[in-house]
Amino acid sequence: MTLTLPAAEAARELVEPVLREAVGRLDPLSARVARYHFGWTDGGEAGGGKALRPTLAVLSGRAAGADVERCLPAAAAVELVHAFSLLHDDVMDDDPVRRHRPAAWTVFGRPHALLCGNALLALAGELLLEQGCAAAARALNDAVLALVAGQALDLEFQDRDDVTREECLLMSRCKTASLLACACSIGVTAAGGPAPLAGALAAFGTEAGLAFQLADDLLGIWGSTEATGKPVLADLRTRKKSLPVVAALTGGTAAGRRLAALLARPEPLAEADLHEAARLVEEAGGRAWAEAEAGRRLDAAVRCLDEADLPADVRAEFLHLARFIASRDH
Amino acid sequence: MTLTLPAAEAARELVEPVLREAVGRLDPLSARVARYHFGWTDGGEAGGGKALRPTLAVLSGRAAGADVERCLPAAAAVELVHAFSLLHDDVMDDDPVRRHRPAAWTVFGRPHALLCGNALLALAGELLLEQGCAAAARALNDAVLALVAGQALDLEFQDRDDVTREECLLMSRCKTASLLACACSIGVTAAGGPAPLAGALAAFGTEAGLAFQLADDLLGIWGSTEATGKPVLADLRTRKKSLPVVAALTGGTAAGRRLAALLARPEPLAEADLHEAARLVEEAGGRAWAEAEAGRRLDAAVRCLDEADLPADVRAEFLHLARFIASRDH
């Protein structure tokens, strides 16, 4: 899926040259993997992703009244960290598809995908530090630590059958929302803007990030292959403890108990079982809760924007992005 | 093997509390893996490693006349990056033993070992940035990028049979010497000492690092299990393109050609083949070259020290460490 907002297209055009220059500094082997991951090698537009985080970072800089040029290293750095996390995630999850294309590890091998991710993480720090943006580098580091904490929780949840909705929200807050919160505030930080503005935009990013994850989890069950690039019912196939599933399992309903029994079966789930599982998530209230929670998070995000005292055009674009995020086509 | 120099023991005692405090900030899952890796969980003294890099970093600070306390975050940061690289290396190489104990991934699984490595890398940056040491953070980032480049080359060499001695030295310079060079200079950088002093100590670290790798590669063939924690002839078992092997293969001798034919056999090498391979490396001059090259690198390291205009006690300790490194028990 490509974000078709003018702000995203503009940000992509501005940030891509910075990303390409940065990737060009890597050792040839890591650079080759990175270029493939970013979709610069095979003409696939989808490869580049939605550029959501760079768009938010550029908006963040504009929120502080900064020159757009000044925010581009920060925008590129956030995208490099996102790429690092995707490269590593796909290796750890054994996931062969990324953005409708073979994941990098399937093309270059797991070690090279891991090494490329590591190089991108170090490169992200360098982009900020060479601009003298030590505060932004620290913010990005914090986001990486939260991201790792979220990935570790996600792994741990796979082996547990007593995950609560609150734990699942905490995991999403770490794994997904922390980097989005960083993207929403790093432009302010990099430009030396006021800390309360950075704080309000980080809070906006956290709430929007949770809405994003809820939407993504709904897509993981009810999204089309066209929208997700994955098989239908993908998250049920892998028995992922996604937010709608956990909400269904912990709601105290008969449907939730039937869902738990179905997911506890040792054998792979047949097509009919997957459809039954999706129906049970819905009957147990998991879908309705996730949709309502996404709405509540979006409302909370809007309230954070109101606190931020933004220029009208910047506010409108943040709002537009948050709504896009929370209403992904499912 | 434990470094039994007084400087190393002192550095270990000073740096360990800083490391423990830093690891305590991680998410509980990553902290658990890190504590195991550092040998803090099972009373194994060997688990903590030689503390070579923190020792060099503390000495580096003393070279700039800095208060030792001021260098400890930098010393800890270098050790965190070293731990990151070991955790990832063992996953990528499928290596089940680290410092005479089961590698972390065999205990916690590959994903958790990878995530812990990532967390340690971000934490290293944080330790420096929270002290306002942006220049040191950049130096460490540069070392990480070189390290990754070296790991990528190392992987690439596994699939090639035409690796030259120069390529192999370049790989070692990236993979091993870059972080040692960083350790030798980061104390100066963190203390705001003169750039030429940092440069001379980095050059010392590079040469000493190459001597270290040569000694390590010699141990990988002729070292005892007691010294290496690995099976004897370990590097020949895995057909690693180590420096003595590459020197033997590229020396234009009949023994080198026989070695190439032996290593090209598709089946696993029997015990007798391994001993024959070691004999051929020696006959082809690989052992003598590696020993002589280690000596040359040590001499070059000493010349770098002479350029650095160091306090006599600091110079003596750097020299002692370099000699220890290049003369590891093989």
mmCIF file of C-alpha atoms in Angstrom, chain A residues 26-27 29-30 84 88 91-92 110-112 114-116 118-126 129-131 134 137-138 141-142 144-145 147-153 155-156, chain B residues 26-27 29-30 84 88 91-92 110-112 114-116 118-126 129-131 134 137-138 141-142 144-145 147-153 155-156:
data_model
loop_
_atom_site.group_PDB
_atom_site.id
_atom_site.type_symbol
_atom_site.label_atom_id
_atom_site.label_comp_id
_atom_site.label_asym_id
_atom_site.label_seq_id
_atom_site.Cartn_x
_atom_site.Cartn_y
_atom_site.Cartn_z
ATOM 1 C CA LEU A 26 28.046 1.659 3.587
ATOM 2 C CA ASP A 27 30.332 -1.219 2.743
ATOM 3 C CA LEU A 29 27.701 -5.777 0.704
ATOM 4 C CA SER A 30 25.466 -3.967 3.190
ATOM 5 C CA PHE A 84 16.781 -1.966 10.435
ATOM 6 C CA HIS A 88 15.755 -8.035 11.540
ATOM 7 C CA VAL A 91 14.782 -12.873 9.879
ATOM 8 C CA MET A 92 13.512 -13.460 13.403
ATOM 9 C CA ARG A 110 20.028 -14.250 6.989
ATOM 10 C CA PRO A 111 23.514 -13.086 8.081
ATOM 11 C CA HIS A 112 23.732 -10.400 5.394
ATOM 12 C CA LEU A 114 21.159 -8.924 9.901
ATOM 13 C CA LEU A 115 24.442 -7.166 9.165
ATOM 14 C CA CYS A 116 22.736 -4.684 6.882
ATOM 15 C CA ASN A 118 23.107 -3.295 12.073
ATOM 16 C CA ALA A 119 24.853 -1.021 9.597
ATOM 17 C CA LEU A 120 21.660 0.997 9.057
ATOM 18 C CA LEU A 121 21.272 1.447 12.809
ATOM 19 C CA ALA A 122 24.810 2.824 13.157
ATOM 20 C CA LEU A 123 24.314 4.965 10.049
ATOM 21 C CA ALA A 124 21.156 6.503 11.523
ATOM 22 C CA GLY A 125 23.140 7.674 14.530
ATOM 23 C CA GLU A 126 25.852 9.066 12.292
ATOM 24 C CA LEU A 129 25.563 13.243 15.070
ATOM 25 C CA GLU A 130 27.339 14.663 12.037
ATOM 26 C CA GLN A 131 24.688 17.426 12.045
ATOM 27 C CA ALA A 134 22.980 14.802 19.783
ATOM 28 C CA ALA A 137 20.339 10.903 18.413
ATOM 29 C CA ARG A 138 19.425 10.207 22.022
ATOM 30 C CA ASN A 141 18.339 5.592 20.663
ATOM 31 C CA ASP A 142 15.528 5.609 23.222
ATOM 32 C CA VAL A 144 15.376 1.732 19.480
ATOM 33 C CA LEU A 145 15.548 0.495 23.061
ATOM 34 C CA LEU A 147 11.432 -1.107 19.921
ATOM 35 C CA VAL A 148 13.688 -3.936 21.040
ATOM 36 C CA ALA A 149 11.733 -4.258 24.283
ATOM 37 C CA GLY A 150 8.541 -4.562 22.218
ATOM 38 C CA GLN A 151 10.040 -7.177 19.918
ATOM 39 C CA ALA A 152 11.223 -9.169 22.925
ATOM 40 C CA LEU A 153 7.731 -9.033 24.464
ATOM 41 C CA LEU A 155 8.411 -13.141 21.110
ATOM 42 C CA GLU A 156 7.643 -13.939 24.715
ATOM 43 C CA LEU B 26 17.282 -2.650 29.552
ATOM 44 C CA ASP B 27 13.947 -4.366 29.205
ATOM 45 C CA LEU B 29 14.248 -9.967 28.598
ATOM 46 C CA SER B 30 17.270 -8.305 27.017
ATOM 47 C CA PHE B 84 26.735 -6.905 20.653
ATOM 48 C CA HIS B 88 25.296 -11.577 16.741
ATOM 49 C CA VAL B 91 24.017 -16.539 15.833
ATOM 50 C CA MET B 92 25.305 -15.890 12.328
ATOM 51 C CA ARG B 110 18.391 -16.808 18.301
ATOM 52 C CA PRO B 111 15.832 -13.979 18.255
ATOM 53 C CA HIS B 112 16.446 -13.026 21.897
ATOM 54 C CA LEU B 114 19.860 -10.831 18.344
ATOM 55 C CA LEU B 115 17.530 -8.452 20.164
ATOM 56 C CA CYS B 116 19.842 -8.264 23.154
ATOM 57 C CA ASN B 118 20.632 -4.599 19.270
ATOM 58 C CA ALA B 119 19.721 -3.259 22.693
ATOM 59 C CA LEU B 120 23.383 -3.242 23.771
ATOM 60 C CA LEU B 121 24.321 -1.291 20.647
ATOM 61 C CA ALA B 122 21.718 1.390 21.365
ATOM 62 C CA LEU B 123 22.709 1.415 25.033
ATOM 63 C CA ALA B 124 26.360 2.014 24.122
ATOM 64 C CA GLY B 125 25.373 5.157 22.234
ATOM 65 C CA GLU B 126 23.239 6.306 25.138
ATOM 66 C CA LEU B 129 25.517 10.774 24.619
ATOM 67 C CA GLU B 130 24.169 11.203 28.133
ATOM 68 C CA GLN B 131 27.694 12.297 29.121
ATOM 69 C CA ALA B 134 28.993 13.127 20.915
ATOM 70 C CA ALA B 137 29.632 8.338 20.029
ATOM 71 C CA ARG B 138 30.562 9.099 16.420
ATOM 72 C CA ASN B 141 29.519 4.404 15.348
ATOM 73 C CA ASP B 142 32.339 4.464 12.812
ATOM 74 C CA VAL B 144 30.485 -0.385 14.281
ATOM 75 C CA LEU B 145 30.208 0.382 10.569
ATOM 76 C CA LEU B 147 32.943 -4.019 12.146
ATOM 77 C CA VAL B 148 29.857 -4.797 10.081
ATOM 78 C CA ALA B 149 31.846 -4.335 6.878
ATOM 79 C CA GLY B 150 34.388 -6.830 8.195
ATOM 80 C CA GLN B 151 31.717 -9.345 9.171
ATOM 81 C CA ALA B 152 30.155 -9.027 5.715
ATOM 82 C CA LEU B 153 33.542 -9.636 4.051
ATOM 83 C CA LEU B 155 30.888 -14.151 5.163
ATOM 84 C CA GLU B 156 31.648 -13.415 1.533
#
